[in-house]
Every structure is written in C-alpha cells, then in structure tokens.
C-alpha cells in the first residue's frame, strides 16, 4: 500500500478569455423550485472549475429554494459564465450575481435570469 503524501492545492485557474481581469469575490442569489438534486447541481458548477465556495446558504420555503453562494478566486467574466450555466439548470427561476469587495467596481447587480 503506498504511503500517503501531502497534496498541494492547485493554483488559481487562469481565465484565457479574460486574461487581464483580476480575481474577485462574487455572490450568487438563486431562486428555484425545490428539487432534491438542485443544490448539488449548482455546487458542481464550481467544483468543475476547482473552486470551493466561501459560504453557501439555502432556505426552503413553500416549495421554492433560495440559494446564496459566495465564491472568490475567479474573474468577473468567469463568474458571469457560471451564472449563465446556473440559469440554464432546470427548475432555476432567477439568478442574481454581484461582486463583493473592491477588486471589481460595478454600480448594480447583474440579473442573469428572470422567469
């Protein structure tokens, strides 16, 4: 049996579509129909990019889920791409995305889906 070795974390993944952008912290607010696998599908979008959210909160009320996810270590462009992928998930009604902190200045949140 091989000995266990310490695994070093992977460096931040570069965004080849938006090389000049700095990394920022983003907050997603998702409103969706309550389905047992929806939380896993949302979090999987971050896992596929080797990102671990800083904070996740979920509230179920009257058959709906309100999910809030904070994540950093990606560019604003990548945050928007992930938001669009969330919007395409079945049962997702709306996705709101906003930057947190001083790394990126935006006057108001971006509404990625309204339905």
CSV table of C-alpha atoms in Angstrom, one decimal, residues 4-85:
chain,number,residue,atom,x,y,z
A,4,UNK,CA,0.0,9.0,1.9
A,5,UNK,CA,1.5,12.2,0.5
A,6,UNK,CA,0.5,15.7,1.2
A,7,UNK,CA,-1.4,17.2,-1.7
A,8,UNK,CA,-0.8,20.8,-2.6
A,9,UNK,CA,-3.8,22.8,-3.7
A,10,UNK,CA,-4.0,23.6,-7.4
A,11,UNK,CA,-3.1,27.2,-8.3
A,12,UNK,CA,-5.9,29.6,-9.4
A,13,UNK,CA,-7.2,28.6,-12.8
A,14,UNK,CA,-6.4,31.2,-15.4
A,15,UNK,CA,-9.3,32.7,-17.4
A,16,UNK,CA,-8.0,32.5,-21.0
A,17,UNK,CA,-11.0,34.5,-22.3
A,18,UNK,CA,-10.3,37.4,-19.9
A,19,UNK,CA,-6.6,37.3,-19.1
A,20,UNK,CA,-6.3,40.9,-18.0
A,21,UNK,CA,-9.0,40.8,-15.4
A,22,UNK,CA,-8.3,40.5,-11.7
A,23,UNK,CA,-9.9,37.9,-9.5
A,24,UNK,CA,-12.9,39.0,-7.4
A,25,UNK,CA,-15.3,37.7,-4.9
A,26,UNK,CA,-18.9,37.1,-6.2
A,27,UNK,CA,-22.2,36.5,-4.7
A,28,UNK,CA,-24.9,34.4,-6.5
A,29,UNK,CA,-28.5,34.6,-5.4
A,30,UNK,CA,-30.6,31.8,-6.9
A,31,UNK,CA,-34.3,31.3,-6.7
A,32,UNK,CA,-35.5,27.9,-7.9
A,33,UNK,CA,-38.1,25.2,-7.5
A,34,UNK,CA,-37.2,22.8,-4.6
A,35,UNK,CA,-35.7,19.6,-6.1
A,36,UNK,CA,-33.5,17.2,-4.1
A,37,UNK,CA,-30.6,17.4,-6.5
A,38,UNK,CA,-30.6,21.1,-7.3
A,39,UNK,CA,-28.1,22.1,-4.6
A,40,UNK,CA,-25.6,19.5,-5.9
A,41,UNK,CA,-26.0,20.7,-9.5
A,42,UNK,CA,-25.4,24.3,-8.5
A,43,UNK,CA,-22.3,23.5,-6.4
A,44,UNK,CA,-21.0,21.2,-9.1
A,45,UNK,CA,-20.6,24.2,-11.5
A,46,UNK,CA,-18.0,25.5,-9.0
A,47,UNK,CA,-16.4,22.1,-8.5
A,48,UNK,CA,-15.8,21.7,-12.2
A,49,UNK,CA,-13.7,24.9,-12.1
A,50,UNK,CA,-11.8,23.7,-9.0
A,51,UNK,CA,-13.4,26.4,-6.8
A,52,UNK,CA,-14.7,25.9,-3.3
A,53,UNK,CA,-17.4,28.4,-2.2
A,54,UNK,CA,-16.6,30.5,0.9
A,55,UNK,CA,-20.2,30.4,2.0
A,56,UNK,CA,-23.4,28.6,1.0
A,57,UNK,CA,-26.8,29.2,2.5
A,58,UNK,CA,-30.1,27.5,1.4
A,59,UNK,CA,-33.6,28.3,2.6
A,60,UNK,CA,-36.6,26.2,1.5
A,61,UNK,CA,-40.0,27.9,1.7
A,62,UNK,CA,-43.3,26.8,0.1
A,63,UNK,CA,-41.7,24.5,-2.5
A,64,UNK,CA,-39.0,27.0,-3.5
A,65,UNK,CA,-35.3,27.2,-2.7
A,66,UNK,CA,-33.4,30.4,-2.1
A,67,UNK,CA,-29.7,29.7,-2.5
A,68,UNK,CA,-26.9,32.2,-1.8
A,69,UNK,CA,-23.3,31.3,-2.7
A,70,UNK,CA,-20.2,33.4,-2.2
A,71,UNK,CA,-17.1,32.4,-4.0
A,72,UNK,CA,-13.8,34.0,-4.8
A,73,UNK,CA,-10.8,33.1,-6.9
A,74,UNK,CA,-12.2,33.8,-10.4
A,75,UNK,CA,-12.5,36.7,-12.8
A,76,UNK,CA,-15.8,38.6,-13.2
A,77,UNK,CA,-16.1,37.1,-16.7
A,78,UNK,CA,-15.9,33.6,-15.3
A,79,UNK,CA,-18.4,34.4,-12.6
A,80,UNK,CA,-20.9,35.6,-15.3
A,81,UNK,CA,-20.3,32.4,-17.3
A,82,UNK,CA,-21.1,30.2,-14.3
A,83,UNK,CA,-24.2,32.3,-13.6
A,84,UNK,CA,-25.4,31.7,-17.2
A,85,UNK,CA,-24.9,28.0,-16.7
